[in-house]
Amino acid sequence: MKILICAATVLEMPKLAFSTRYTTLVHGAGIGQSAYHLTKELTRSKPDICIQIGIAGAFDRSLKIGELVQVVEDRFADLGAMTSEGNFIHLSNLKFADKTNPFEAESIINDFNIDLILNKVKAITVNTTSGSVHQIEEIIKMYNPQIETMEGASFFAICKAENLPCIQVRAISNYVEPRNTENWNIPLAIEMLERGIKKIISQLA
């Protein structure tokens, strides 16, 4: 089985992934970079399955800092239009959207079913991470997500469009709250990713 392991940054890529047994991709942070580099790599290496790993912020306070979670649903949360009254309309609710297109769907469900014995969560993908009380309240009101990333929906959409089995696993590094990096624990999240990828690959094998 040809496995592609991808992450937004080198920091988030576990050392185990750099084994010659696997193809690795550091696709960059954000929707644009991840979409471009992942598509290019899929064309080049033609993997049988793709795993995206990385850190995430949690809206759901029942999730612990450092906990690994499996994303099963994701969406482009801030892709759409703003009305004159300041209300957001998601792209999927605009007249020109095609809901059969994963990039324009209201939410993207990962149809590849593998139980990693992790909490399964609903995520949003944003261009700008949530860092103010008003922004956080609006996001929760619209979507009630459990975690937030900057690449997950892009990853799901591309894999779905290519009919490629995929898994998205995240380690919680912080809670989504008014921005305060002193409350983040990125080293713990990275450590848990390192441990978790061993179990995931073992289960796939």
mmCIF file of C-alpha atoms in Angstrom, residues 23-179:
data_model
loop_
_atom_site.group_PDB
_atom_site.id
_atom_site.type_symbol
_atom_site.label_atom_id
_atom_site.label_comp_id
_atom_site.label_asym_id
_atom_site.label_seq_id
_atom_site.Cartn_x
_atom_site.Cartn_y
_atom_site.Cartn_z
ATOM 1 C CA THR A 23 5.831 9.443 0.813
ATOM 2 C CA THR A 24 5.690 12.700 2.753
ATOM 3 C CA LEU A 25 4.460 16.147 1.811
ATOM 4 C CA VAL A 26 4.770 19.419 3.696
ATOM 5 C CA HIS A 27 2.104 21.334 1.806
ATOM 6 C CA GLY A 28 2.219 24.665 3.632
ATOM 7 C CA ALA A 29 -0.315 26.407 5.840
ATOM 8 C CA GLY A 30 -3.646 27.562 4.490
ATOM 9 C CA ILE A 31 -6.147 26.515 1.846
ATOM 10 C CA GLY A 32 -4.257 27.823 -1.187
ATOM 11 C CA GLN A 33 -0.889 26.242 -0.491
ATOM 12 C CA SER A 34 -2.337 22.926 0.656
ATOM 13 C CA ALA A 35 -4.588 22.648 -2.411
ATOM 14 C CA TYR A 36 -1.801 23.356 -4.868
ATOM 15 C CA HIS A 37 0.919 21.180 -3.365
ATOM 16 C CA LEU A 38 -1.357 18.256 -2.499
ATOM 17 C CA THR A 39 -2.838 18.135 -6.002
ATOM 18 C CA LYS A 40 0.643 18.250 -7.507
ATOM 19 C CA GLU A 41 1.851 15.427 -5.241
ATOM 20 C CA LEU A 42 -1.160 13.189 -5.928
ATOM 21 C CA THR A 43 -0.481 13.508 -9.642
ATOM 22 C CA ARG A 44 3.169 12.611 -9.105
ATOM 23 C CA SER A 45 3.072 9.770 -6.555
ATOM 24 C CA LYS A 46 -0.446 8.315 -7.041
ATOM 25 C CA PRO A 47 -0.878 6.992 -3.450
ATOM 26 C CA ASP A 48 -3.460 4.422 -2.356
ATOM 27 C CA ILE A 49 -4.349 6.409 0.749
ATOM 28 C CA CYS A 50 -3.553 9.863 2.079
ATOM 29 C CA ILE A 51 -3.197 10.862 5.740
ATOM 30 C CA GLN A 52 -3.238 14.495 6.835
ATOM 31 C CA ILE A 53 -1.926 15.213 10.315
ATOM 32 C CA GLY A 54 -1.446 18.418 12.240
ATOM 33 C CA ILE A 55 -2.470 20.562 15.172
ATOM 34 C CA ALA A 56 -5.835 22.242 15.711
ATOM 35 C CA GLY A 57 -7.700 24.614 17.955
ATOM 36 C CA ALA A 58 -10.740 23.254 19.797
ATOM 37 C CA PHE A 59 -14.092 24.936 20.340
ATOM 38 C CA ASP A 60 -15.264 21.851 22.221
ATOM 39 C CA ARG A 61 -13.914 22.108 25.774
ATOM 40 C CA SER A 62 -14.536 18.411 26.393
ATOM 41 C CA LEU A 63 -11.522 17.769 24.143
ATOM 42 C CA LYS A 64 -8.262 17.802 26.069
ATOM 43 C CA ILE A 65 -5.125 19.690 25.092
ATOM 44 C CA GLY A 66 -2.871 17.144 23.395
ATOM 45 C CA GLU A 67 -5.764 14.828 22.503
ATOM 46 C CA LEU A 68 -5.776 13.204 19.077
ATOM 47 C CA VAL A 69 -9.039 13.399 17.150
ATOM 48 C CA GLN A 70 -10.240 12.020 13.822
ATOM 49 C CA VAL A 71 -12.018 14.540 11.599
ATOM 50 C CA VAL A 72 -15.003 13.009 9.806
ATOM 51 C CA GLU A 73 -16.718 16.195 8.597
ATOM 52 C CA ASP A 74 -15.215 19.499 7.502
ATOM 53 C CA ARG A 75 -16.227 22.653 5.648
ATOM 54 C CA PHE A 76 -14.881 25.907 4.226
ATOM 55 C CA ALA A 77 -16.353 28.114 6.942
ATOM 56 C CA ASP A 78 -15.664 31.586 5.566
ATOM 57 C CA LEU A 79 -16.199 30.994 1.843
ATOM 58 C CA GLY A 80 -19.213 32.923 0.610
ATOM 59 C CA ALA A 81 -20.699 36.418 0.639
ATOM 60 C CA MET A 82 -21.595 39.104 3.158
ATOM 61 C CA THR A 83 -24.957 40.890 2.974
ATOM 62 C CA SER A 84 -25.373 44.652 3.406
ATOM 63 C CA GLU A 85 -26.701 43.918 6.912
ATOM 64 C CA GLY A 86 -23.488 42.100 7.822
ATOM 65 C CA ASN A 87 -24.901 38.566 7.630
ATOM 66 C CA PHE A 88 -22.762 35.807 6.138
ATOM 67 C CA ILE A 89 -24.067 33.555 3.355
ATOM 68 C CA HIS A 90 -22.124 30.337 2.802
ATOM 69 C CA LEU A 91 -21.131 29.548 -0.780
ATOM 70 C CA SER A 92 -23.389 26.480 -0.759
ATOM 71 C CA ASN A 93 -26.416 28.769 -0.336
ATOM 72 C CA LEU A 94 -25.570 31.033 -3.262
ATOM 73 C CA LYS A 95 -27.365 30.485 -6.567
ATOM 74 C CA PHE A 96 -24.304 29.566 -8.597
ATOM 75 C CA ALA A 97 -22.971 26.912 -6.192
ATOM 76 C CA ASP A 98 -22.943 23.252 -7.194
ATOM 77 C CA LYS A 99 -23.543 21.161 -4.090
ATOM 78 C CA THR A 100 -22.178 18.043 -5.803
ATOM 79 C CA ASN A 101 -18.802 19.805 -5.973
ATOM 80 C CA PRO A 102 -16.918 19.098 -2.699
ATOM 81 C CA PHE A 103 -15.336 22.557 -2.826
ATOM 82 C CA GLU A 104 -18.794 24.158 -2.839
ATOM 83 C CA ALA A 105 -20.666 21.749 -0.554
ATOM 84 C CA GLU A 106 -22.037 22.973 2.756
ATOM 85 C CA SER A 107 -20.036 20.277 4.510
ATOM 86 C CA ILE A 108 -17.662 17.582 3.289
ATOM 87 C CA ILE A 109 -18.172 14.135 4.781
ATOM 88 C CA ASN A 110 -15.274 11.698 4.649
ATOM 89 C CA ASP A 111 -16.789 8.507 3.260
ATOM 90 C CA PHE A 112 -13.674 6.443 3.988
ATOM 91 C CA ASN A 113 -14.652 4.523 7.101
ATOM 92 C CA ILE A 114 -11.832 3.394 9.342
ATOM 93 C CA ASP A 115 -12.202 3.432 13.112
ATOM 94 C CA LEU A 116 -9.008 4.751 14.695
ATOM 95 C CA ILE A 117 -10.499 4.557 18.204
ATOM 96 C CA LEU A 118 -10.264 8.343 18.481
ATOM 97 C CA ASN A 119 -12.931 10.935 19.159
ATOM 98 C CA LYS A 120 -14.581 11.696 15.822
ATOM 99 C CA VAL A 121 -15.134 15.404 15.346
ATOM 100 C CA LYS A 122 -16.726 18.005 13.091
ATOM 101 C CA ALA A 123 -14.272 20.648 11.886
ATOM 102 C CA ILE A 124 -14.226 23.940 10.071
ATOM 103 C CA THR A 125 -11.468 25.255 7.827
ATOM 104 C CA VAL A 126 -10.785 28.984 7.827
ATOM 105 C CA ASN A 127 -8.535 31.485 6.100
ATOM 106 C CA THR A 128 -8.224 33.489 9.319
ATOM 107 C CA THR A 129 -8.123 31.681 12.656
ATOM 108 C CA SER A 130 -10.735 32.760 15.187
ATOM 109 C CA GLY A 131 -9.285 35.129 17.777
ATOM 110 C CA SER A 132 -11.985 37.515 19.007
ATOM 111 C CA VAL A 133 -15.069 36.955 21.144
ATOM 112 C CA HIS A 134 -17.428 38.207 18.408
ATOM 113 C CA GLN A 135 -15.827 36.072 15.701
ATOM 114 C CA ILE A 136 -15.918 32.948 17.888
ATOM 115 C CA GLU A 137 -19.552 33.500 18.865
ATOM 116 C CA GLU A 138 -20.571 33.911 15.211
ATOM 117 C CA ILE A 139 -18.730 30.748 14.151
ATOM 118 C CA ILE A 140 -20.344 28.692 16.923
ATOM 119 C CA LYS A 141 -23.769 30.104 16.077
ATOM 120 C CA MET A 142 -23.415 29.207 12.378
ATOM 121 C CA TYR A 143 -21.718 25.816 12.561
ATOM 122 C CA ASN A 144 -21.223 24.630 16.145
ATOM 123 C CA PRO A 145 -17.867 23.059 15.188
ATOM 124 C CA GLN A 146 -15.608 21.114 17.527
ATOM 125 C CA ILE A 147 -12.245 22.095 16.029
ATOM 126 C CA GLU A 148 -10.727 24.592 13.604
ATOM 127 C CA THR A 149 -7.868 24.245 11.109
ATOM 128 C CA MET A 150 -6.596 26.072 8.031
ATOM 129 C CA GLU A 151 -6.289 23.110 5.609
ATOM 130 C CA GLY A 152 -8.651 20.255 6.492
ATOM 131 C CA ALA A 153 -11.554 20.989 4.139
ATOM 132 C CA SER A 154 -9.132 21.525 1.258
ATOM 133 C CA PHE A 155 -7.607 18.107 1.964
ATOM 134 C CA PHE A 156 -11.016 16.400 2.133
ATOM 135 C CA ALA A 157 -12.301 18.125 -1.008
ATOM 136 C CA ILE A 158 -9.292 17.135 -3.108
ATOM 137 C CA CYS A 159 -9.307 13.518 -1.917
ATOM 138 C CA LYS A 160 -13.062 13.270 -2.494
ATOM 139 C CA ALA A 161 -12.743 14.708 -5.996
ATOM 140 C CA GLU A 162 -10.007 12.157 -6.736
ATOM 141 C CA ASN A 163 -11.902 9.241 -5.099
ATOM 142 C CA LEU A 164 -8.885 8.745 -2.856
ATOM 143 C CA PRO A 165 -9.314 7.161 0.601
ATOM 144 C CA CYS A 166 -8.120 9.607 3.230
ATOM 145 C CA ILE A 167 -7.794 10.174 6.968
ATOM 146 C CA GLN A 168 -7.462 13.494 8.792
ATOM 147 C CA VAL A 169 -6.027 13.358 12.310
ATOM 148 C CA ARG A 170 -5.416 16.386 14.496
ATOM 149 C CA ALA A 171 -3.868 16.981 17.902
ATOM 150 C CA ILE A 172 -5.455 19.722 20.002
ATOM 151 C CA SER A 173 -2.867 22.404 20.738
ATOM 152 C CA ASN A 174 -5.168 25.077 22.168
ATOM 153 C CA TYR A 175 -8.748 26.137 22.748
ATOM 154 C CA VAL A 176 -10.347 28.642 20.401
ATOM 155 C CA GLU A 177 -10.606 31.765 22.555
ATOM 156 C CA PRO A 178 -9.430 35.400 22.417
ATOM 157 C CA ARG A 179 -5.908 34.920 21.091
#
